[in-house]
mmCIF file of C-alpha atoms in Angstrom:
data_model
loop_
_atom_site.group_PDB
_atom_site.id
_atom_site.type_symbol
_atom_site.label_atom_id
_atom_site.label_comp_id
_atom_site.label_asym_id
_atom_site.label_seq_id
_atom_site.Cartn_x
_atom_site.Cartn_y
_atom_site.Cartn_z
ATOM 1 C CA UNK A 308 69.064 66.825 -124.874
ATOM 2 C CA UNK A 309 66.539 68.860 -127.255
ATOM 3 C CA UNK A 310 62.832 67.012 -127.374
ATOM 4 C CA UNK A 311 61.693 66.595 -130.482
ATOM 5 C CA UNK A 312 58.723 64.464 -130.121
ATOM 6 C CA UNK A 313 56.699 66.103 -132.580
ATOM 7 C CA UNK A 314 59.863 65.084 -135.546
ATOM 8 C CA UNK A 315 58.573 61.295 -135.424
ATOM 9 C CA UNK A 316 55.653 60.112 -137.888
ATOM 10 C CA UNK A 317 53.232 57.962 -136.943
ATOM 11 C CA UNK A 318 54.028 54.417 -136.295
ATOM 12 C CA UNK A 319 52.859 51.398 -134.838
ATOM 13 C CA UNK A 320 54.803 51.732 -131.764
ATOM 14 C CA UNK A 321 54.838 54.659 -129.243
ATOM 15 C CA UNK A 322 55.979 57.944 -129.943
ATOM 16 C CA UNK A 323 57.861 59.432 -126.800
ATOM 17 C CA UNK A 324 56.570 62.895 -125.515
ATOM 18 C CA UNK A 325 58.399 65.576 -123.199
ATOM 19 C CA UNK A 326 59.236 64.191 -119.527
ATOM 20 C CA UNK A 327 56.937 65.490 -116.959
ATOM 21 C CA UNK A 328 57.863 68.745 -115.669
ATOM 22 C CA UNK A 329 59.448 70.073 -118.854
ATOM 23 C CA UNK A 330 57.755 72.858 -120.769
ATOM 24 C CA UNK A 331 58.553 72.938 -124.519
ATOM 25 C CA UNK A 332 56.913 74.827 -127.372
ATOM 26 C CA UNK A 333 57.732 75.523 -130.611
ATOM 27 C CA UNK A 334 55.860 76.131 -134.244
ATOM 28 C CA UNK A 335 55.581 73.531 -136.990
ATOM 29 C CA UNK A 336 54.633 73.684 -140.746
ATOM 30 C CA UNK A 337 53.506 70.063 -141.520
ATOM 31 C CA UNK A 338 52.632 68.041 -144.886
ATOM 32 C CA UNK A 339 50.462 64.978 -145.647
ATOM 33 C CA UNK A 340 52.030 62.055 -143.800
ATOM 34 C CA UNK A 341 53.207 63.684 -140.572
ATOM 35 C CA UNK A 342 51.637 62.525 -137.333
ATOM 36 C CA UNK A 343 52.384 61.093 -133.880
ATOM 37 C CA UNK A 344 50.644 58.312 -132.179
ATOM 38 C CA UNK A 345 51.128 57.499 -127.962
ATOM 39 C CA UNK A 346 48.615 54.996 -127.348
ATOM 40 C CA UNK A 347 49.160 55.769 -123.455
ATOM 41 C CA UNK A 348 49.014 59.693 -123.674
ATOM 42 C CA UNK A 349 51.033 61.919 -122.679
ATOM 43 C CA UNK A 350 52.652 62.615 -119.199
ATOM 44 C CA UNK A 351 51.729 65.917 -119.893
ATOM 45 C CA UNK A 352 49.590 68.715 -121.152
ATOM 46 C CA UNK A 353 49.268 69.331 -125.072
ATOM 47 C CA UNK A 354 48.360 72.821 -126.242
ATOM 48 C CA UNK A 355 47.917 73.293 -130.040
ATOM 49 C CA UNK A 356 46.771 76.558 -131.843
ATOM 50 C CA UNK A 357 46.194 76.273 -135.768
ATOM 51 C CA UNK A 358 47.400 78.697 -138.097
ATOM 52 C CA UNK A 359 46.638 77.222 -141.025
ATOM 53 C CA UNK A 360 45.659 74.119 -143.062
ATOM 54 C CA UNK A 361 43.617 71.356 -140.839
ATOM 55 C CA UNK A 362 44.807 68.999 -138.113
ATOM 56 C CA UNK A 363 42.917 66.105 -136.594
ATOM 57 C CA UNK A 364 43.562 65.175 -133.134
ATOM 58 C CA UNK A 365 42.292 61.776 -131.546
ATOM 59 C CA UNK A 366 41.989 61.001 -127.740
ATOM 60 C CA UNK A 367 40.494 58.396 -126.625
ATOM 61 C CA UNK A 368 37.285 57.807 -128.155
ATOM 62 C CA UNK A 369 36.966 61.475 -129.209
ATOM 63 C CA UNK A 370 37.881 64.085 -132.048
ATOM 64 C CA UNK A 371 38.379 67.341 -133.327
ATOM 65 C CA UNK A 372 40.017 68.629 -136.797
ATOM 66 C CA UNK A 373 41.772 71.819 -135.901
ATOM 67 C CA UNK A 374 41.054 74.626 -138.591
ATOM 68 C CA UNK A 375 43.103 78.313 -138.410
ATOM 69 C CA UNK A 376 41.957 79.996 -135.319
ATOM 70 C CA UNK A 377 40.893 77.007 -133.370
ATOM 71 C CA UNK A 378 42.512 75.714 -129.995
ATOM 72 C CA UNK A 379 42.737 72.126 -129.665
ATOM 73 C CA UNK A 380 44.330 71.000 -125.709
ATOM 74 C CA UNK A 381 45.020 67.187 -124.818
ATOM 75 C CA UNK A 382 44.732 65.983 -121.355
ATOM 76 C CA UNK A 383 47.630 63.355 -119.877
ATOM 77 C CA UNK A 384 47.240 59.995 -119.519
ATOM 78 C CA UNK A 385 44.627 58.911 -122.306
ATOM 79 C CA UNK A 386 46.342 57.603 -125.872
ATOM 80 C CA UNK A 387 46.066 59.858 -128.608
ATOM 81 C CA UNK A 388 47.285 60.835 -131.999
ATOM 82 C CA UNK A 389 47.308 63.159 -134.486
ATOM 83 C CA UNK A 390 47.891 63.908 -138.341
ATOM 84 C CA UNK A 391 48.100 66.487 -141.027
ATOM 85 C CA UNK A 392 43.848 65.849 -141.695
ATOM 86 C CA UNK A 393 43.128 63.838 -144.552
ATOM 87 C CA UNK A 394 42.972 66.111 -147.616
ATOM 88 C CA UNK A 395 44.544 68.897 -145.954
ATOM 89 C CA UNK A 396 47.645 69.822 -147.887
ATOM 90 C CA UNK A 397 49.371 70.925 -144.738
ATOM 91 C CA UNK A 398 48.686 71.929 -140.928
ATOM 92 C CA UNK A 399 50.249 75.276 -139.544
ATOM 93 C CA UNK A 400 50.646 75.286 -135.892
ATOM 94 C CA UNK A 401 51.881 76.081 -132.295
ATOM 95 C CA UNK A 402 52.298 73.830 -129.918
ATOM 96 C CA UNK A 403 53.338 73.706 -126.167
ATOM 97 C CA UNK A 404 53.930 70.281 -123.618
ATOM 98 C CA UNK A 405 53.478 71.531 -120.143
ATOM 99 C CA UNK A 406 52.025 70.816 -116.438
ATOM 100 C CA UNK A 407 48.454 72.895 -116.541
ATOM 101 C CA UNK A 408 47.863 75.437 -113.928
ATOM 102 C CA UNK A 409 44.977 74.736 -112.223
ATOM 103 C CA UNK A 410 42.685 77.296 -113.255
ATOM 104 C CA UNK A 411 43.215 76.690 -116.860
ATOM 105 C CA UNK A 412 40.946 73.797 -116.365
ATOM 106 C CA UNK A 413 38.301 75.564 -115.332
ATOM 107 C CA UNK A 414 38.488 77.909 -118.198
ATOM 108 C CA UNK A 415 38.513 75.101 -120.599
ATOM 109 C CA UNK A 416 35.336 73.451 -118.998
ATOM 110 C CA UNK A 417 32.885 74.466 -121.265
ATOM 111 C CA UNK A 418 34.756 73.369 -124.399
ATOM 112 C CA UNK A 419 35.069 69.523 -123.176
ATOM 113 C CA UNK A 420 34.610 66.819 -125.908
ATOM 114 C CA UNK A 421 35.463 63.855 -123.764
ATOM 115 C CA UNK A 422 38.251 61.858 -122.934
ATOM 116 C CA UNK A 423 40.557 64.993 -121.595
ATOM 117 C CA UNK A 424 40.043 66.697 -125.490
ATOM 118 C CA UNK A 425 38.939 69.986 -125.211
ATOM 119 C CA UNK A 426 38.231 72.343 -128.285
ATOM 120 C CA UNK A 427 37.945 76.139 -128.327
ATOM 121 C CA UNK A 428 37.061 76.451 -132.124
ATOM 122 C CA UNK A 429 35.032 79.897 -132.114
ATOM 123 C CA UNK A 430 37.820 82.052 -131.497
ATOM 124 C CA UNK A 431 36.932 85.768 -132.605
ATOM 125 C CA UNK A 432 39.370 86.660 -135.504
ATOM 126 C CA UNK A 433 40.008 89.815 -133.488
ATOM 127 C CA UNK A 434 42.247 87.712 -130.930
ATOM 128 C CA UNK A 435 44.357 85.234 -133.444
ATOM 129 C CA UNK A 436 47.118 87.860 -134.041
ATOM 130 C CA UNK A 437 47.155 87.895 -129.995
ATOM 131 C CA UNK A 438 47.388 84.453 -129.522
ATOM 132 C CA UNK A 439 50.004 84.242 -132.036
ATOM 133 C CA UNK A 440 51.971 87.333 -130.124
ATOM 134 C CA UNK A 441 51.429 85.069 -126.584
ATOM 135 C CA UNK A 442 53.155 82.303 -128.767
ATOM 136 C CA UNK A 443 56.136 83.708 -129.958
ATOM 137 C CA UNK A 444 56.578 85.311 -126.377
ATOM 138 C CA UNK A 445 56.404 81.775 -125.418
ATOM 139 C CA UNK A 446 58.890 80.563 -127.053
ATOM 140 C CA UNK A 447 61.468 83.662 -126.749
ATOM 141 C CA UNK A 448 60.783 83.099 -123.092
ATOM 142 C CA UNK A 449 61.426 79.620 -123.283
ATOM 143 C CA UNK A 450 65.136 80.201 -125.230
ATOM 144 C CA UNK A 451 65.993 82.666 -121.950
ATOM 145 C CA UNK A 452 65.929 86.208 -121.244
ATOM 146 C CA UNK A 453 68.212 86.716 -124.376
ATOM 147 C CA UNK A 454 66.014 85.950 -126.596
ATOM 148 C CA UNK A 455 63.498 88.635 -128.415
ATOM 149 C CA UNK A 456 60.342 87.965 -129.831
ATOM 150 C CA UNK A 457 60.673 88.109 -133.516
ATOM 151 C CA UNK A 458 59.317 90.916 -135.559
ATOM 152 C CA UNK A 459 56.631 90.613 -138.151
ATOM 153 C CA UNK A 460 59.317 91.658 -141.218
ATOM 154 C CA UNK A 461 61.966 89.787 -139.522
ATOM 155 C CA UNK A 462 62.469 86.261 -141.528
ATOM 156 C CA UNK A 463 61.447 83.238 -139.258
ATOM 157 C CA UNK A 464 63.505 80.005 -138.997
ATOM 158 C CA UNK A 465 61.578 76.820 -139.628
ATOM 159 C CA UNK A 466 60.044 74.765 -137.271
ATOM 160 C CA UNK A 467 61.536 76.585 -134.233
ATOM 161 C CA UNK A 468 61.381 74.844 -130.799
ATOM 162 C CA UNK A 469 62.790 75.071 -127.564
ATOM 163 C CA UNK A 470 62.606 73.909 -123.796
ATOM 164 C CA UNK A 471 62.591 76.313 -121.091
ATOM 165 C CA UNK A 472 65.654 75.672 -118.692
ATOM 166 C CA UNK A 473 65.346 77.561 -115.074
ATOM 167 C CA UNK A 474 62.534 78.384 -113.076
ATOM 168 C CA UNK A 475 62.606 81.705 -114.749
ATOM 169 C CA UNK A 476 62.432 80.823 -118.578
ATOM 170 C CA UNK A 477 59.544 78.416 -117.167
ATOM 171 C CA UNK A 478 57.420 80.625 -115.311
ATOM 172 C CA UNK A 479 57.416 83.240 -117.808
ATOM 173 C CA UNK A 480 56.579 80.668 -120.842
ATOM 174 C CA UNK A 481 53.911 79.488 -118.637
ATOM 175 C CA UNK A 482 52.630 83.185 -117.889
ATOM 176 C CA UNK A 483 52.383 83.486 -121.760
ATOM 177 C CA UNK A 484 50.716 80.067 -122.547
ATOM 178 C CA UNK A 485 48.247 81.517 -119.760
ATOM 179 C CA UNK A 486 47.121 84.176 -121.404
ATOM 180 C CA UNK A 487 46.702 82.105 -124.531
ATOM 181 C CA UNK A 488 44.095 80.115 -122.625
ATOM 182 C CA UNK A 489 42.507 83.222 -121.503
ATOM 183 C CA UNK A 490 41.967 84.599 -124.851
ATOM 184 C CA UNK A 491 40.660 81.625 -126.836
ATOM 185 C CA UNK A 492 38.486 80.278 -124.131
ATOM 186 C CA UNK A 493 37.332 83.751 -122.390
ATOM 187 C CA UNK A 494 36.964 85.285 -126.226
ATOM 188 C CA UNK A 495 34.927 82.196 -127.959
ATOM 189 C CA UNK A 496 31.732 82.123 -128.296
ATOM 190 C CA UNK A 497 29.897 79.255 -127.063
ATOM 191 C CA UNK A 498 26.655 77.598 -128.034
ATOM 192 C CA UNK A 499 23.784 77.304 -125.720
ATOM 193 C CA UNK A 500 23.189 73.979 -124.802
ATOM 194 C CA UNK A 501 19.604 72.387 -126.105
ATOM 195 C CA UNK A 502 16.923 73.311 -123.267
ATOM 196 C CA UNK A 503 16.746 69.858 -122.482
ATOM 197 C CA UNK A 504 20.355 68.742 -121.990
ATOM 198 C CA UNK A 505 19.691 68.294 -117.932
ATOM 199 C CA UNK A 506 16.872 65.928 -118.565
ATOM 200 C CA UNK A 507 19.004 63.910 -121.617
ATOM 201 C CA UNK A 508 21.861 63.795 -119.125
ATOM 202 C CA UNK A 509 20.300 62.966 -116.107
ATOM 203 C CA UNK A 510 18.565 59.773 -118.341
ATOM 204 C CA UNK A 511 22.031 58.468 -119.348
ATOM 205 C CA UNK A 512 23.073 58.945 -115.547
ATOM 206 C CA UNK A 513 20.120 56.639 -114.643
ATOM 207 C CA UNK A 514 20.963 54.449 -117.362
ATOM 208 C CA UNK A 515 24.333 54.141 -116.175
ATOM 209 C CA UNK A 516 23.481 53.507 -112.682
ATOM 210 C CA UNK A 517 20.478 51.054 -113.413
ATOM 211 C CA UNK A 518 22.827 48.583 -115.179
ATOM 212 C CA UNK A 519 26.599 49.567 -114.825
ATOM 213 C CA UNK A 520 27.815 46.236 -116.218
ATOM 214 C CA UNK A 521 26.004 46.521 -119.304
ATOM 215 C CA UNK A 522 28.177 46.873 -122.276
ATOM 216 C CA UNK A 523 27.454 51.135 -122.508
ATOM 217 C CA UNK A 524 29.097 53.300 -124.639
ATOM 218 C CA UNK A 525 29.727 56.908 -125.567
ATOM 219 C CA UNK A 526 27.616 56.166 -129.292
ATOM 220 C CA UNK A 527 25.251 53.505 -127.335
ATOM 221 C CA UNK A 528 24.458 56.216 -124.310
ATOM 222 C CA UNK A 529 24.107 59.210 -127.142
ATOM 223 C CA UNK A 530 21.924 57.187 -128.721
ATOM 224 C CA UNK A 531 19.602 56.304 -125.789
ATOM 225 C CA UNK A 532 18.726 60.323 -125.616
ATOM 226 C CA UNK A 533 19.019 61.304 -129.167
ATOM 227 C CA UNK A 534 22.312 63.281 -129.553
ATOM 228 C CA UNK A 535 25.331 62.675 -131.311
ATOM 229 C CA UNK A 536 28.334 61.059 -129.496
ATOM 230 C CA UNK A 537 30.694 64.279 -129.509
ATOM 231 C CA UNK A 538 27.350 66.400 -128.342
ATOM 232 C CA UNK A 539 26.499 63.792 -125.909
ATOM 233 C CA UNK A 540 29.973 63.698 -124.355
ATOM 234 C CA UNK A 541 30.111 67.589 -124.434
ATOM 235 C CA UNK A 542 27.187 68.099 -122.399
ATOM 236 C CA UNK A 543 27.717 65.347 -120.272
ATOM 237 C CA UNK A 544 31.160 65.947 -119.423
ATOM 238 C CA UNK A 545 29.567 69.871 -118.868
ATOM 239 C CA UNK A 546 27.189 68.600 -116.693
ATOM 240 C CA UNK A 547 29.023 66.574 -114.254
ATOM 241 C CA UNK A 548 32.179 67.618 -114.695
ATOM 242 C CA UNK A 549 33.048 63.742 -115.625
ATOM 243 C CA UNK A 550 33.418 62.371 -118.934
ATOM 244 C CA UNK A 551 30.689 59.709 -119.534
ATOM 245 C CA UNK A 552 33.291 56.630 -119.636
ATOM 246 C CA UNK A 553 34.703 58.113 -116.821
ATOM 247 C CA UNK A 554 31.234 58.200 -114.588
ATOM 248 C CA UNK A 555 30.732 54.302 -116.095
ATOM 249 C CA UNK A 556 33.800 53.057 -115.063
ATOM 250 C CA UNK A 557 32.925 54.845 -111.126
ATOM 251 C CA UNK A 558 29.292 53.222 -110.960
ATOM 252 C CA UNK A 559 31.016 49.522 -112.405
ATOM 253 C CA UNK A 560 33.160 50.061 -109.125
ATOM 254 C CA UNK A 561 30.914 50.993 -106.909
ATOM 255 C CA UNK A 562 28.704 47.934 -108.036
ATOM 256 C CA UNK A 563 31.317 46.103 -107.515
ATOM 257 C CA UNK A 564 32.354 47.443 -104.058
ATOM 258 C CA UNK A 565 28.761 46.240 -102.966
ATOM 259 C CA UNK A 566 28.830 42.953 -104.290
ATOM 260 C CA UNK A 567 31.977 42.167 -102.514
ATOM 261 C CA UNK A 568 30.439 43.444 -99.508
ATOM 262 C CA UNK A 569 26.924 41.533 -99.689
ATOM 263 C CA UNK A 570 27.695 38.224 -101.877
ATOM 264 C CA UNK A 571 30.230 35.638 -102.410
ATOM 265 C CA UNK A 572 30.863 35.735 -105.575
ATOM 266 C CA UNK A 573 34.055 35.206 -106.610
ATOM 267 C CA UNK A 574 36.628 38.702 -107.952
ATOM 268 C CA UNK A 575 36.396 37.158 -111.321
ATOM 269 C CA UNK A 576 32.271 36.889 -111.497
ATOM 270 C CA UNK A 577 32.077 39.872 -109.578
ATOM 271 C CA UNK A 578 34.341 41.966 -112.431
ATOM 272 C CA UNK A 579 32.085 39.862 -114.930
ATOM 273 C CA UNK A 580 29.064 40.997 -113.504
ATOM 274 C CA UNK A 581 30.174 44.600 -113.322
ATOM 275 C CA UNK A 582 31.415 44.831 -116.873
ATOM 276 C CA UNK A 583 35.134 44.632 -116.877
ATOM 277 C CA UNK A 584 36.239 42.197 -119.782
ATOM 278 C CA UNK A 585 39.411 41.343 -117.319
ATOM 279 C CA UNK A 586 39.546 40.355 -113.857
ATOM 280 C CA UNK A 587 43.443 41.501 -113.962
ATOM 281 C CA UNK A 588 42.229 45.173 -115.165
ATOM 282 C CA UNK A 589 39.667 45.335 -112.509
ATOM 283 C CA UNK A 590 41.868 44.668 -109.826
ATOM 284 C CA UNK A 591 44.179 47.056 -110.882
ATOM 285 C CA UNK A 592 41.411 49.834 -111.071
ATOM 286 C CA UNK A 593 39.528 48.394 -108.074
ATOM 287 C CA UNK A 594 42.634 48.532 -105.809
ATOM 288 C CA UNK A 595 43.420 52.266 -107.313
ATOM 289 C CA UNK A 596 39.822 53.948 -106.612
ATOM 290 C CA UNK A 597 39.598 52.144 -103.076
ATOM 291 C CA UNK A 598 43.342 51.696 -102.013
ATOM 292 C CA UNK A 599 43.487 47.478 -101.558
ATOM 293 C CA UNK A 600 42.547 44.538 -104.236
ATOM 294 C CA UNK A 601 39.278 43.566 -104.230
ATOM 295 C CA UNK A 602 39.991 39.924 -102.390
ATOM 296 C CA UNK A 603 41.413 42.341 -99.125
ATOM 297 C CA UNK A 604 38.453 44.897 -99.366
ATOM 298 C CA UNK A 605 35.774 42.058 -98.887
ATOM 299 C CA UNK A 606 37.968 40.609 -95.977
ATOM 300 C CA UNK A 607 37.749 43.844 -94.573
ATOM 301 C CA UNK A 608 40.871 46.002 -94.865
ATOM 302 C CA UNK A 609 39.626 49.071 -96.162
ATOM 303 C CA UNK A 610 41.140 52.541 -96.309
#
C-alpha cells in the first residue's frame, strides 16, 4: 500500500509516518493549512530540502523555518510537526523517510539545534540545482530501474512520491539521498562559534550537575550564560555531542542511581528529589538507562 503520510493535515491526533525500514521520497507543493503533527516522532529519519516558499518544522522543544536552499533533517523518536509557515503563501519541497547511514550523522553534527533537529541553512546557491538533481535521482531510483530522471523541459506530475521496493531501488535511493547530505552539509558555510562557547557550556554542565533535580530548561540554562535557547542548544549539543535535555535527563539518573545506593528513600521521593514529575516515568527511564527498575537496582540486581 502507497504511504502517504505527508497527504494528512494537522490534527489533534497522530499522523502515521512510513514503517521503519521503508524509504520513501517524493516532492510536494503545499498551501496555507497543510501540516502534519506526530507527537511521538517518527520511527524514522525525515529529510526535507526547500525549494521554495517557507516551512516551519518543530521537534521537541526546537525550530527552524525552512527557506529555498535550506536543509531541514528530523531525528526518530521525538514528536514533531510541521506547517506551510505562517504567512508563507506556500512551501516547495523534497522530502525523503529513511533509516540514516551512520556517517550522515556525523556530517550533520555541526548543524544541531537540539532535540534530533538539525538545519543546514547556508547552502551555497552553486549546489541547489545539485541537490535538486540527487532528488529526482532519488525518486526515479525509488520507482525501479525503469524509471528516468525527468528532464528540465519535460512537464512534471504533481506531488510525485514513491517507495523503493527491493534492495536495489533502496540502496541506490539511499546512495542519492547520500550525496544530498554531502553537498548541503560539506558545501554550507558555518559560523564560528563565540570564543567563549567552551566556558558558557562547561557552566551549564556544572549547573546541571550541581542540582540535576532542579526544574532546568533549554530557555532557563541559555539564560544562565547569556545566549539564546536555539544558540545555547547548538553549541551545547556541538560540544558534547548531547542535546542539553538529553545530558539533564543522564545526570537526574545518575543522581538517582546514587541515592538508591546510599539512602532509603523511597522510588517515589527519590524520582521527586531528582526531578521527574512521575514516579511511573522514572521507572520506565530508570529501568531503560540501567537495565532493572529502580526498587531491584537498590536490592542489588544490577546489569
Amino acid at each position: 500500500m502507497p504511504v502517504h503520510a505527508e497527504d494528512l493535515p494537522v490534527t489533534a491526533a497522530a499522523d502515521p509516518s512510513p514503517p521503519p525500514g521503508l524509504v520513501v521520497t517524493g516532492r510536494y507543493d503545499q498551501r496555507p493549512g497543510y501540516g502534519v503533527n506526530r507527537p511521538r516522532g517518527s520511527d524514522s529519519w525525515l529529510f526535507t530540502f526547500t525549494l521554495g516558499g517557507c516551512g516551519l518544522l518543530r521537534q521537541g522543544t526546537a525550530r527552524a523555518r525552512a527557506r529555498a536552499g535550506d536543509l531541514v533533517v528530523l531525528a526518530p523518536g521525538t514528536g514533531h510537526r510541521y506547517t506551510v509557515a505562517p504567512g508563507a503563501g506556500s512551501w516547495r519541497f523534497w522530502w525523503a523517510h529513511c533509516q540514516a547511514r551512520p556517517s550522515w550523522t556525523t556530517w550533520l553534527a555541526p548543524y544541531a539545534v537540539s532535540d534530533g533537529l538539525y538545519a543546514v541553512t547556508s547552502v551555497p546557491g552553486a549546489l541547489h540545482g545539485r541537490i535538486e538533481a540527487a532528488f529526482a535521482r532519488m525518486l526515479a531510483d525509488a520507482r525501479g530501474p525503469a524509471e528516468d530522471v525527468p528532464r528540465e523541459d519535460t512537464p512534471r506530475e504533481p506531488d510525485p512520491v514513491a517507495v523503493a521496493h527491493g534492495s536495489l531501488a533502496r540502496e541506490l535511493a539511499l546512495c542519492a539521498l547520500e550525496e544530498v547530505v554531502l553537498f548541503a552539509a560539506g558545501g554550507a558555510r558555518t559560523l564560528p562559534p563565540a570564543p567563549d562557547a567552551d566556558a558558557r557550556v562547561r557552566r551549564a554542565e556544572e549547573l546541571i550537575a550541581a542540582d540535576p533535580g532542579a526544574p532546568h530548561t533549554v530557555r532557563s540554562l541559555a539564560g544562565s550564560v547569556a545566549l539564546s535557547p536555539s544558540r545555547f542548544a547548538h553549541l551545547f549539543t556541538l560540544r558534547t555531542g548531547r542535546s542539553p535535555m538529553r545530558a539533564l535527563r543522564e545526570a537526574r539518573l545518575r543522581h538517582a542511581a546514587r541515592l538508591l545506593e546510599a539512602t532509603d528513600l523511597t522510588v517515589e521521593r527519590v524520582a521527586t528529589a531528582c526531578g521527574f514529575s512521575s514516579p511511573f516515568h522514572f521507572s520506565r527511564v530508570f529501568r531503560e538507562r540501567y537495565g532493572v527498575p529502580p526498587g531491584a537496582y537498590r536490592a542489588g540486581e544490577r546489569r
